[in-house]
Coordinates of C-alpha atoms and ligand atoms in Angstrom, one line a residue:
X7 CA 60.6 117.0 88.9
X8 CA 64.3 116.7 88.2
X9 CA 66.6 117.7 85.5
X10 CA 68.5 115.1 83.4
X11 CA 71.8 116.3 85.0
X12 CA 70.4 115.7 88.4
X13 CA 69.2 112.2 87.4
X14 CA 72.8 111.5 86.3
X15 CA 74.3 112.6 89.6
X16 CA 71.5 110.7 91.5
X17 CA 72.3 107.6 89.4
X18 CA 76.0 107.8 90.1
X19 CA 75.3 108.0 93.8
X20 CA 72.8 105.1 93.6
X21 CA 75.7 103.0 92.2
X22 CA 77.9 103.9 95.2
X23 CA 80.2 106.2 93.3
X24 CA 82.3 108.3 95.6
X25 CA 85.0 109.8 93.4
X26 CA 84.9 110.9 89.7
X27 CA 87.7 112.3 87.6
X28 CA 86.9 115.0 85.1
X29 CA 87.3 118.2 83.2
X30 CA 84.5 120.7 82.5
X31 CA 83.4 122.5 79.3
X32 CA 80.3 124.1 77.8
X33 CA 78.4 121.1 76.8
X34 CA 78.7 119.4 80.2
X35 CA 78.0 122.5 82.3
X36 CA 74.6 121.4 83.6
X37 CA 76.3 118.3 85.2
X38 CA 79.0 120.5 86.7
X39 CA 76.4 122.8 88.1
X40 CA 74.8 119.7 89.9
X41 CA 78.3 118.6 91.1
X42 CA 78.8 122.0 92.8
X43 CA 77.0 120.8 95.9
X44 CA 76.5 117.1 95.3
X45 CA 78.0 114.7 98.0
X46 CA 80.4 113.3 95.4
X47 CA 84.1 114.1 95.1
X48 CA 85.1 115.4 91.7
X49 CA 88.8 115.5 91.0
X50 CA 89.8 118.1 88.4
X51 CA 92.6 116.7 86.4
X52 CA 94.7 118.7 83.9
X53 CA 93.9 116.7 80.7
X54 CA 90.9 114.5 80.0
X55 CA 93.2 111.6 79.0
X56 CA 94.3 111.7 82.6
X57 CA 90.7 111.6 83.8
X58 CA 90.2 108.3 82.0
X59 CA 93.5 106.8 83.2
X60 CA 92.9 108.0 86.8
X61 CA 89.4 106.3 86.8
X62 CA 91.1 103.2 85.4
X63 CA 93.7 103.2 88.1
X64 CA 91.0 103.7 90.7
X65 CA 89.2 100.7 89.3
X66 CA 92.2 98.4 89.1
X67 CA 93.3 99.3 92.6
X68 CA 89.9 99.0 94.3
X69 CA 88.0 96.5 92.1
X70 CA 85.1 99.0 91.8
X71 CA 84.0 100.7 88.6
X72 CA 85.9 103.9 87.9
X73 CA 84.1 107.0 86.6
X74 CA 85.3 109.9 84.4
X75 CA 83.6 112.9 83.0
X76 CA 84.4 115.2 80.0
X77 CA 82.8 117.8 77.8
X78 CA 81.8 117.2 74.1
X79 CA 84.1 117.3 71.1
X80 CA 87.8 117.7 72.2
X81 CA 87.1 116.7 75.8
X82 CA 85.4 113.5 74.7
X83 CA 88.1 112.7 72.1
X84 CA 90.8 113.2 74.8
X85 CA 89.2 110.3 76.7
X86 CA 89.6 107.9 73.8
X87 CA 93.1 106.6 74.6
X88 CA 92.1 106.0 78.2
X89 CA 88.9 104.2 77.2
X90 CA 90.8 102.0 74.7
X91 CA 93.4 101.3 77.4
X92 CA 90.6 100.1 79.8
X93 CA 89.0 98.1 77.0
X94 CA 92.2 96.2 76.2
X95 CA 92.8 95.3 79.8
X96 CA 89.1 94.6 80.7
X97 CA 88.8 97.4 83.3
X98 CA 85.4 98.5 84.5
X99 CA 84.9 102.1 83.6
X100 CA 81.9 104.4 83.0
X101 CA 82.8 107.5 80.9
X102 CA 80.2 110.3 80.8
X103 CA 80.5 112.9 78.1
X104 CA 78.6 116.1 77.3
X105 CA 77.2 116.4 73.8
X106 CA 75.8 119.2 71.7
X107 CA 72.0 119.6 71.9
X108 CA 70.0 116.9 70.1
X109 CA 68.7 119.5 67.6
X110 CA 72.3 120.1 66.5
X111 CA 73.5 116.5 66.3
X112 CA 75.1 115.8 62.9
X113 CA 75.4 119.5 62.0
X114 CA 79.1 119.8 62.8
X115 CA 78.1 122.1 65.6
X116 CA 80.7 123.7 67.7
X117 CA 82.6 121.1 69.7
X118 CA 80.6 118.2 68.3
X119 CA 82.1 114.8 67.8
X120 CA 80.4 111.6 67.2
X121 CA 81.8 110.0 70.4
X122 CA 79.5 107.0 70.4
X123 CA 80.7 106.3 66.8
X124 CA 84.3 106.9 67.7
X125 CA 84.2 104.7 70.8
X126 CA 82.0 101.9 69.3
X127 CA 84.9 99.5 68.8
X128 CA 86.6 100.3 72.2
X129 CA 83.7 100.1 74.5
X130 CA 81.7 97.2 75.8
X131 CA 78.6 99.2 75.2
X132 CA 77.7 102.9 74.7
X133 CA 74.7 105.1 74.9
X134 CA 73.6 108.4 73.3
X135 CA 70.7 109.3 75.5
X136 CA 68.0 111.3 73.8
X137 CA 65.3 111.2 76.5
X138 CA 66.1 112.5 80.0
X139 CA 63.6 110.1 81.6
X140 CA 65.9 107.2 80.6
X141 CA 69.0 108.5 82.4
X142 CA 68.5 106.7 85.7
X143 CA 68.0 103.3 84.0
X144 CA 70.9 104.0 81.6
X145 CA 73.3 104.6 84.5
X146 CA 72.1 101.4 86.3
X147 CA 72.6 99.4 83.1
X148 CA 75.9 101.0 82.3
X149 CA 77.4 100.0 85.7
X150 CA 76.0 96.6 85.4
X151 CA 77.6 96.0 82.0
X152 CA 80.9 97.6 83.0
X153 CA 81.2 95.6 86.1
X154 CA 79.9 92.1 85.2
X155 CA 81.1 89.3 82.9
X156 CA 84.3 90.4 81.2
X157 CA 84.6 93.9 82.6
X158 CA 85.1 96.9 80.4
X159 CA 84.3 100.5 79.6
X160 CA 80.8 101.9 78.9
X161 CA 80.2 105.4 77.6
X162 CA 77.2 107.6 78.3
X163 CA 76.8 110.6 75.9
X164 CA 74.4 113.2 77.2
X165 CA 73.3 116.0 74.9
X166 CA 73.0 119.4 76.6
X167 CA 69.2 119.7 76.2
X168 CA 68.8 116.2 77.7
X169 CA 70.7 117.4 80.7
X170 CA 68.5 120.4 81.2
X171 CA 65.2 118.8 80.4
X172 CA 62.8 118.5 83.3
X173 CA 61.6 115.0 84.1
X174 CA 58.2 114.6 85.8
X175 CA 57.4 112.1 87.2
X176 CA 60.8 110.5 87.7
X177 CA 60.7 106.9 86.6
X178 CA 61.7 104.3 89.0
X179 CA 65.0 102.5 88.3
X180 CA 64.7 98.8 87.8
X181 CA 67.3 96.0 88.3
X182 CA 69.5 95.9 85.2
X183 CA 68.0 93.5 82.7
X184 CA 69.5 93.4 79.3
X185 CA 68.3 91.1 76.6
X186 CA 71.1 89.1 75.0
X187 CA 73.6 89.9 77.8
X188 CA 73.8 87.0 80.3
X189 CA 77.4 86.2 81.4
X190 CA 78.0 82.6 82.3
X191 CA 79.5 82.1 85.7
X192 CA 79.4 78.4 86.4
X193 CA 81.6 76.2 84.2
X194 CA 80.0 73.4 82.4
X195 CA 80.1 70.3 84.7
X196 CA 81.2 68.0 81.9
X197 CA 84.1 70.3 80.8
X198 CA 85.1 70.6 84.5
X199 CA 85.2 66.8 84.7
X200 CA 87.4 66.7 81.6
X201 CA 89.8 69.2 83.0
X202 CA 90.0 67.2 86.3
X203 CA 90.8 64.0 84.3
X204 CA 93.5 65.8 82.3
X205 CA 95.1 67.2 85.5
X206 CA 95.1 63.7 87.1
X207 CA 96.9 62.2 84.1
X208 CA 99.3 65.0 83.2
X209 CA 103.0 64.5 83.8
X210 CA 104.1 68.1 83.1
X211 CA 101.2 70.4 83.8
X212 CA 101.5 74.2 83.9
X213 CA 99.1 76.9 85.0
X214 CA 99.2 80.0 82.8
X215 CA 97.3 82.8 84.6
X216 CA 96.4 86.3 83.5
X217 CA 94.5 89.5 84.4
X218 CA 91.2 87.5 84.5
X219 CA 92.4 85.9 87.7
X220 CA 92.9 89.3 89.3
X221 CA 89.6 90.6 88.0
X222 CA 87.6 87.7 89.2
X223 CA 89.3 87.5 92.6
X224 CA 90.5 84.0 91.9
X225 CA 94.1 84.3 93.3
X226 CA 93.4 82.1 96.3
X227 CA 91.7 79.4 94.1
X228 CA 94.7 79.4 91.8
X229 CA 97.1 78.9 94.7
X230 CA 94.9 76.2 96.2
X231 CA 94.8 74.2 92.9
X232 CA 98.6 74.7 92.3
X233 CA 99.5 73.6 95.8
X234 CA 97.1 70.6 95.9
X235 CA 98.4 69.2 92.6
X236 CA 102.0 70.6 92.6
X237 CA 101.5 72.5 89.4
X238 CA 103.9 75.4 88.6
X239 CA 102.4 78.8 87.7
X240 CA 103.5 81.2 85.0
X241 CA 101.8 84.6 85.0
X242 CA 101.3 87.1 82.3
X243 CA 102.2 90.8 82.8
X244 CA 98.6 91.4 83.8
X245 CA 98.4 88.5 86.2
X246 CA 101.4 89.4 88.4
X247 CA 100.6 89.5 92.1
X248 CA 97.9 86.8 91.9
X249 CA 100.5 84.3 93.1
X250 CA 103.3 85.6 95.4
X251 CA 106.4 86.0 93.3
X252 CA 108.5 84.1 95.9
X253 CA 106.1 81.1 96.2
X254 CA 108.0 77.9 95.4
X255 CA 105.6 77.1 92.5
X256 CA 105.8 80.6 91.0
X257 CA 107.8 80.8 87.8
X258 CA 107.3 84.6 87.3
X259 CA 106.3 86.2 84.1
X260 CA 105.8 84.4 80.8
X261 CA 106.3 85.9 77.3
X262 CA 108.5 88.3 75.4
X263 CA 110.4 89.4 78.6
X264 CA 109.4 86.5 80.7
X265 CA 111.6 84.3 82.8
X266 CA 113.5 81.4 81.2
X267 CA 111.7 79.0 83.6
X268 CA 108.2 80.1 82.5
X269 CA 109.1 80.2 78.8
X270 CA 110.8 76.8 78.8
X271 CA 108.1 75.3 81.0
X272 CA 105.4 76.2 78.5
X273 CA 107.4 74.8 75.7
X274 CA 107.8 71.5 77.5
X275 CA 104.5 71.1 79.3
X276 CA 102.0 68.4 78.4
X277 CA 99.0 70.2 79.9
X278 CA 98.4 73.9 79.8
X279 CA 95.7 75.2 82.2
X280 CA 95.1 78.7 80.9
X281 CA 93.1 80.9 83.3
X282 CA 91.8 84.4 82.5
X283 CA 94.3 84.9 79.7
X284 CA 93.9 85.7 76.0
X285 CA 97.0 84.1 74.4
X286 CA 98.3 87.6 73.5
X287 CA 101.2 87.6 70.9
X288 CA 103.5 89.3 73.5
X289 CA 103.0 86.0 75.5
X290 CA 102.9 83.3 72.8
X291 CA 105.5 84.5 70.4
X292 CA 105.1 82.3 67.3
X293 CA 101.8 80.8 68.3
X294 CA 102.4 77.3 66.7
X295 CA 105.4 76.9 68.9
X296 CA 103.5 77.9 72.1
X297 CA 102.9 74.8 74.3
X298 CA 103.3 72.6 71.2
X299 CA 103.1 69.3 73.2
X300 CA 100.2 70.3 75.5
X301 CA 96.6 69.6 75.8
X302 CA 95.0 73.0 76.5
X303 CA 92.3 73.8 79.1
X304 CA 91.1 77.4 78.7
X305 CA 89.0 79.0 81.5
X306 CA 87.5 82.4 80.6
X307 CA 84.4 84.4 81.3
X308 CA 84.4 85.6 77.7
X309 CA 83.5 82.9 75.2
X310 CA 84.9 84.9 72.4
X311 CA 88.4 84.5 73.8
X312 CA 88.3 80.7 73.7
X313 CA 90.0 79.3 70.6
X314 CA 90.6 82.8 69.3
X315 CA 94.4 82.5 69.0
X316 CA 95.1 78.9 69.9
X317 CA 93.1 75.7 69.5
X318 CA 91.7 74.6 72.8
X319 CA 90.9 71.0 74.0
X320 CA 88.7 71.8 76.9
X321 CA 86.9 75.1 76.7
X322 CA 85.4 76.3 80.0
X323 CA 83.3 79.5 79.9
X324 CA 82.8 80.8 83.4
X325 CA 84.1 82.9 86.3
X326 CA 87.7 81.8 87.1
X327 CA 87.0 81.7 90.8
X328 CA 84.0 79.4 90.6
X329 CA 85.5 77.2 87.9
X330 CA 88.8 76.7 89.7
X331 CA 87.0 75.9 93.0
X332 CA 84.8 73.3 91.2
X333 CA 87.9 71.7 89.7
X334 CA 89.9 71.7 92.9
X335 CA 86.9 70.2 94.8
X336 CA 87.2 67.1 92.6
X337 CA 90.9 66.6 93.0
X338 CA 92.9 64.7 95.6
X339 CA 96.4 65.8 96.6
X340 CA 98.9 64.9 94.0
X341 CA 102.7 64.6 94.3
X342 CA 104.9 65.0 91.3
X343 CA 107.7 62.6 91.6
X344 CA 108.6 62.5 88.0
X345 CA 111.2 65.3 88.0
X346 CA 109.0 67.9 86.3
X347 CA 109.3 70.3 89.3
X348 CA 113.0 69.7 89.8
X349 CA 113.5 70.4 86.1
X350 CA 111.6 73.6 86.4
X351 CA 113.6 74.5 89.5
X352 CA 116.9 73.9 87.6
X353 CA 115.9 76.4 84.9
X354 CA 115.2 78.9 87.6
X355 CA 118.5 78.4 89.3
X356 CA 120.6 78.3 86.1
X357 CA 119.1 81.6 85.0
X358 CA 119.2 83.6 88.3
X359 CA 119.9 87.3 87.3
X360 CA 123.5 88.3 87.6
X361 CA 124.2 91.7 89.3
X362 CA 125.0 94.4 86.7
X363 CA 127.5 97.2 86.9
X364 CA 126.8 100.9 87.0
X365 CA 123.5 102.4 87.8
X366 CA 121.5 99.3 87.0
X367 CA 117.7 99.7 86.7
X368 CA 117.0 96.2 88.0
X369 CA 118.9 97.2 91.1
X370 CA 116.8 100.3 91.6
X371 CA 113.6 98.2 91.4
X372 CA 115.0 95.6 93.9
X373 CA 115.9 98.4 96.3
X374 CA 112.4 99.8 96.0
X375 CA 111.0 96.3 96.7
X376 CA 113.1 96.0 99.8
X377 CA 111.8 99.3 101.2
X378 CA 108.1 98.8 100.6
X379 CA 105.6 96.5 102.2
X380 CA 103.3 94.0 100.4
X381 CA 100.5 96.4 100.4
X382 CA 102.3 99.0 98.3
X383 CA 100.7 99.6 94.9
X384 CA 103.2 99.8 92.0
X385 CA 102.1 101.5 88.8
X386 CA 104.2 101.6 85.7
X387 CA 104.5 103.6 82.5
X388 CA 105.3 101.7 79.3
X389 CA 108.6 100.6 77.9
X390 CA 111.7 99.3 79.6
X391 CA 110.7 100.8 82.9
X392 CA 107.5 98.6 82.8
X393 CA 109.4 95.4 82.1
X394 CA 112.1 96.1 84.7
X395 CA 109.4 96.7 87.3
X396 CA 107.5 93.5 86.2
X397 CA 110.7 91.4 86.3
X398 CA 112.3 92.6 89.4
X399 CA 109.6 93.8 91.8
X400 CA 108.2 91.0 93.9
X401 CA 104.4 91.2 93.8
X402 CA 102.7 89.2 96.4
X403 CA 99.1 90.4 96.3
X404 CA 96.5 90.9 93.5
X405 CA 95.8 94.6 92.6
X406 CA 99.2 95.8 93.7
X407 CA 100.5 96.0 90.1
X408 CA 98.8 98.4 87.7
X409 CA 100.1 98.6 84.1
X410 CA 98.8 99.2 80.6
X411 CA 99.2 95.7 79.2
X412 CA 97.0 95.4 76.2
X413 CA 97.3 98.8 74.6
X414 CA 100.8 99.7 76.1
X415 CA 99.8 103.3 76.7
X416 CA 102.7 105.7 77.5
X417 CA 101.3 108.3 79.8
X418 CA 99.0 105.8 81.5
X419 CA 101.0 105.4 84.7
X420 CA 101.1 108.8 86.3
X421 CA 97.4 109.5 86.2
X422 CA 96.6 105.9 87.0
X423 CA 98.7 106.2 90.1
X424 CA 96.7 109.3 91.1
X425 CA 93.5 107.3 90.7
X426 CA 94.9 104.4 92.7
X427 CA 95.9 106.7 95.5
X428 CA 92.4 108.1 95.7
X429 CA 91.1 104.5 95.9
X430 CA 93.6 103.5 98.6
X431 CA 94.6 106.7 100.5
X432 CA 96.4 104.8 103.3
X433 CA 98.7 102.8 101.0
X434 CA 101.9 103.7 99.3
X435 CA 101.5 104.2 95.6
X436 CA 104.7 104.3 93.6
X437 CA 105.0 105.0 89.9
X438 CA 107.9 103.5 87.9
X439 CA 108.3 105.7 84.9
X440 CA 110.6 106.4 81.9
X441 CA 111.6 109.9 81.0
X442 CA 109.6 109.6 77.8
X443 CA 106.3 108.4 79.2
X444 CA 106.4 110.6 82.3
X445 CA 106.4 113.6 79.9
X446 CA 103.2 112.3 78.3
X447 CA 101.1 113.3 81.3
X448 CA 103.5 115.3 83.4
X449 CA 100.9 118.1 83.7
X450 CA 99.2 116.0 86.3
X451 CA 101.8 117.2 88.8
X452 CA 99.2 120.0 89.1
X453 CA 96.5 117.6 90.2
X454 CA 98.9 115.9 92.7
X455 CA 99.6 119.3 94.3
X456 CA 96.0 120.5 94.3
X457 CA 94.7 117.4 96.0
X458 CA 97.8 116.6 98.1
X459 CA 98.1 113.1 96.4
X460 CA 101.3 111.6 98.0
X461 CA 102.3 109.5 94.9
X462 CA 106.0 108.7 94.6
X463 CA 107.4 108.9 91.1
X464 CA 110.7 107.0 90.4
X465 CA 111.9 107.9 86.9
X466 CA 114.3 105.4 85.4
X467 CA 115.9 108.1 83.2
X468 CA 118.0 106.9 80.3
X469 CA 117.5 110.0 78.1
X470 CA 116.1 107.7 75.5
X471 CA 112.7 106.2 74.4
X472 CA 114.5 103.2 75.8
X473 CA 112.4 100.3 74.6
X474 CA 112.3 101.6 71.1
X475 CA 116.0 102.3 71.2
X476 CA 116.6 98.7 72.4
X477 CA 114.7 97.4 69.3
X478 CA 116.7 99.8 67.1
X479 CA 119.9 98.5 68.7
X480 CA 119.0 94.8 68.2
X481 CA 117.0 94.8 64.9
X482 CA 117.9 98.1 63.1
X483 CA 121.7 98.1 63.3
X484 CA 121.9 100.7 66.1
X485 CA 120.3 103.4 63.9
X486 CA 118.7 105.4 66.7
X487 CA 116.2 107.2 64.6
X488 CA 114.4 109.8 66.8
X489 CA 114.7 108.0 70.1
X490 CA 117.1 110.2 71.9
X491 CA 115.6 112.6 74.4
X492 CA 117.2 115.8 75.6
X493 CA 117.8 116.0 79.4
X494 CA 115.0 117.5 81.4
X495 CA 115.3 119.0 84.8
X496 CA 112.5 116.9 86.3
X497 CA 113.3 118.0 89.8
X498 CA 112.9 121.7 88.7
X499 CA 109.6 120.9 87.0
X500 CA 108.3 119.1 90.1
X501 CA 109.3 122.0 92.3
X502 CA 107.7 124.5 90.0
X503 CA 104.4 122.7 90.6
X504 CA 105.2 122.4 94.3
X505 CA 106.3 118.8 94.5
X506 CA 109.6 117.8 96.1
X507 CA 112.2 115.9 94.1
X508 CA 115.8 114.7 93.9
X509 CA 118.2 113.6 91.2
X510 CA 120.4 110.5 91.6
X511 CA 123.4 110.0 89.4
X512 CA 125.6 107.7 91.4
X513 CA 124.8 104.0 92.3
X514 CA 125.6 104.8 96.0
X515 CA 122.9 107.5 96.1
X516 CA 120.1 105.2 95.0
X517 CA 119.4 103.9 98.5
X518 CA 119.4 107.3 100.2
X519 CA 117.4 108.7 97.2
X520 CA 114.7 106.1 97.6
X521 CA 114.6 106.5 101.3
X522 CA 114.0 110.2 101.0
X523 CA 111.4 109.6 98.3
X524 CA 109.4 107.1 100.4
X525 CA 110.2 108.9 103.7
X526 CA 108.7 112.2 102.5
X527 CA 105.2 112.7 103.5
X528 CA 103.8 114.1 100.3
X529 CA 104.4 113.4 96.6
X530 CA 108.0 113.1 95.4
X531 CA 109.8 112.8 92.1
X532 CA 113.0 110.8 92.1
X533 CA 114.9 111.2 88.9
X534 CA 117.4 108.3 88.6
X535 CA 119.9 108.5 85.8
X536 CA 120.4 104.9 84.9
X537 CA 122.8 103.3 82.5
X538 CA 121.8 104.8 79.2
X539 CA 121.9 101.7 77.1
X540 CA 120.8 99.1 79.6
X541 CA 118.6 96.5 77.9
X542 CA 115.7 94.4 79.0
X543 CA 116.7 90.7 78.9
X544 CA 115.8 88.0 78.3
X545 CA 113.9 88.8 75.2
X546 CA 111.9 86.8 72.7
X547 CA 112.2 88.6 69.3
X548 CA 108.9 89.4 67.7
X549 CA 107.7 86.4 65.7
X550 CA 110.2 83.9 67.3
X551 CA 109.3 80.9 69.3
X552 CA 108.9 81.5 73.0
X553 CA 111.9 79.5 74.0
X554 CA 114.2 81.3 71.5
X555 CA 115.3 83.9 73.9
X556 CA 118.2 86.3 73.3
X557 CA 120.4 88.1 75.7
X558 CA 120.0 85.7 78.6
X559 CA 121.3 87.0 81.9
X560 CA 124.8 86.3 83.1
Ligands
LIG622 C1 101.3 106.6 73.4 C2 102.4 105.8 72.9 N1 103.2 106.2 71.9 C3 104.3 105.4 71.5 C4 104.5 104.2 72.1 C5 105.6 103.3 71.6 N2 106.6 103.1 72.6 C6 106.7 102.0 73.4 S1 107.8 102.0 74.5 C7 108.4 103.5 74.0 C8 109.5 104.2 74.7 C9 109.2 104.5 76.1 O1 110.3 105.4 76.6 P1 110.4 105.8 78.1 O2 109.1 106.3 78.6 O3 111.5 106.8 78.2 O4 110.7 104.5 78.8 P2 111.9 103.5 78.7 O5 111.6 102.5 77.7 O6 113.1 104.3 78.4 O7 111.9 102.9 80.1 C10 107.6 104.0 73.0 C11 107.8 105.3 72.3 C12 103.6 103.8 73.1 N3 103.8 102.6 73.7 N4 102.6 104.6 73.5

């Protein structure tokens, strides 16, 4: 005989869960009582949004499914932004919420919210469990759904009486088997043949890779194909790290703040091999002008992505790793003597970034890069800080760059970096933040102190909501409507929680400041006062064609 709450904890253990992030409340107390002496680590965050982001950071850094836990009503609602963030970036997550007893469902009971209704459009699947005997199987199925195919968040809502119900006998948990859910892993052989033929014929091919490459562990396969056939590679924000940034075939990031080489190459290419990407508008700009001369091969595990935003010539539904391996196996080494690579290289050389004056954020990121090893995990907040980190840090390995790409969630980075540090306790985890976004989940300094999480926070502090101010400067005639932020004593706040910190206001102090930050054993907050009106360039204005960049460097 076991209670529903016990079956939940047993289920989590059966799935290999070691760490969960959560926040208690009345409706979830039976589960917390079970956690009291369960061999599971529960991390008490300071806000449920942070629990979801921490579980997400844990998942992105480790490749495992992250788990968060909250109470009903306000607790569950506070998870919503974190669940939506994970959904948009296809991150495997299981969120467990307490719910009012089944007898009170729909009565506007105290702390009731229809969380399955609320999260319906932002979860891959969700459950409102009404029979405690089903909990074991629901947990098994939830982890299976979250972690297979196109990964994503799954929610399990447990009414309080279901948690306390006694189950006897305890049903055996079966292998997950879900009618109507069968992800396709092997690409269709005929489509693979067509892709191979197009690669053999192409004169100006380009690989366009995204988060799906990281998720499916296809980084080595991308590199093998690129090297065998001398195809340059452009990466989305989410794909950074899959191919080392300093590899001769790497063009860096594509899109709104992408490199000239990547954006010009996609405009000129005659074959676009899109892998694990979704043709997001931040990448394509005006979609008709994106790869206008190219035949398009699109490889994706999610059939719904193919042809969604851009017509595709060769659709290949499957796991990127398997499909790329199948394509590469059919190809012989190809040289590209037609000048495509030298043209691409010329774009790279002509547009090498020029050093800026003053306390330049790009310089801060480059100095960070010089100090840290390839294993370091860099997490960002959202805004200019995110784009500077993406542009100027040299990512060389998958899962070393964690950022909210699809939803662009300010407040994501700090809790995600805590989750990443729990997943990878022996590696350096550094957060690049803006002063605005850091303040969105700054209370997690409490979690950092309580659990001795040694994350390093580097605030690129411009006293503005910088990215929005940049848009106001460029497109709203410098009318800075509600984007100026008053100065905050971040070092004082950090110290009040018990975290060390230092403020840097002079370019010469950046190096020593970073050295102190990364040389300190525990957590550290480095508040770097950058040039207030530094902008992120190059930039493709919203709705423009991808090669219509403004503010080119130099
Ligand atoms: C939760 C949330 N609210 C609003 C926005 C809109 N937004 C995008 S970037 C940005 C400014 C970010 O400012 P800051 O964190 O200081 O970073 P900076 O751009 O200055 O580096 C805002 C408000 C958002 N992305 N997320």
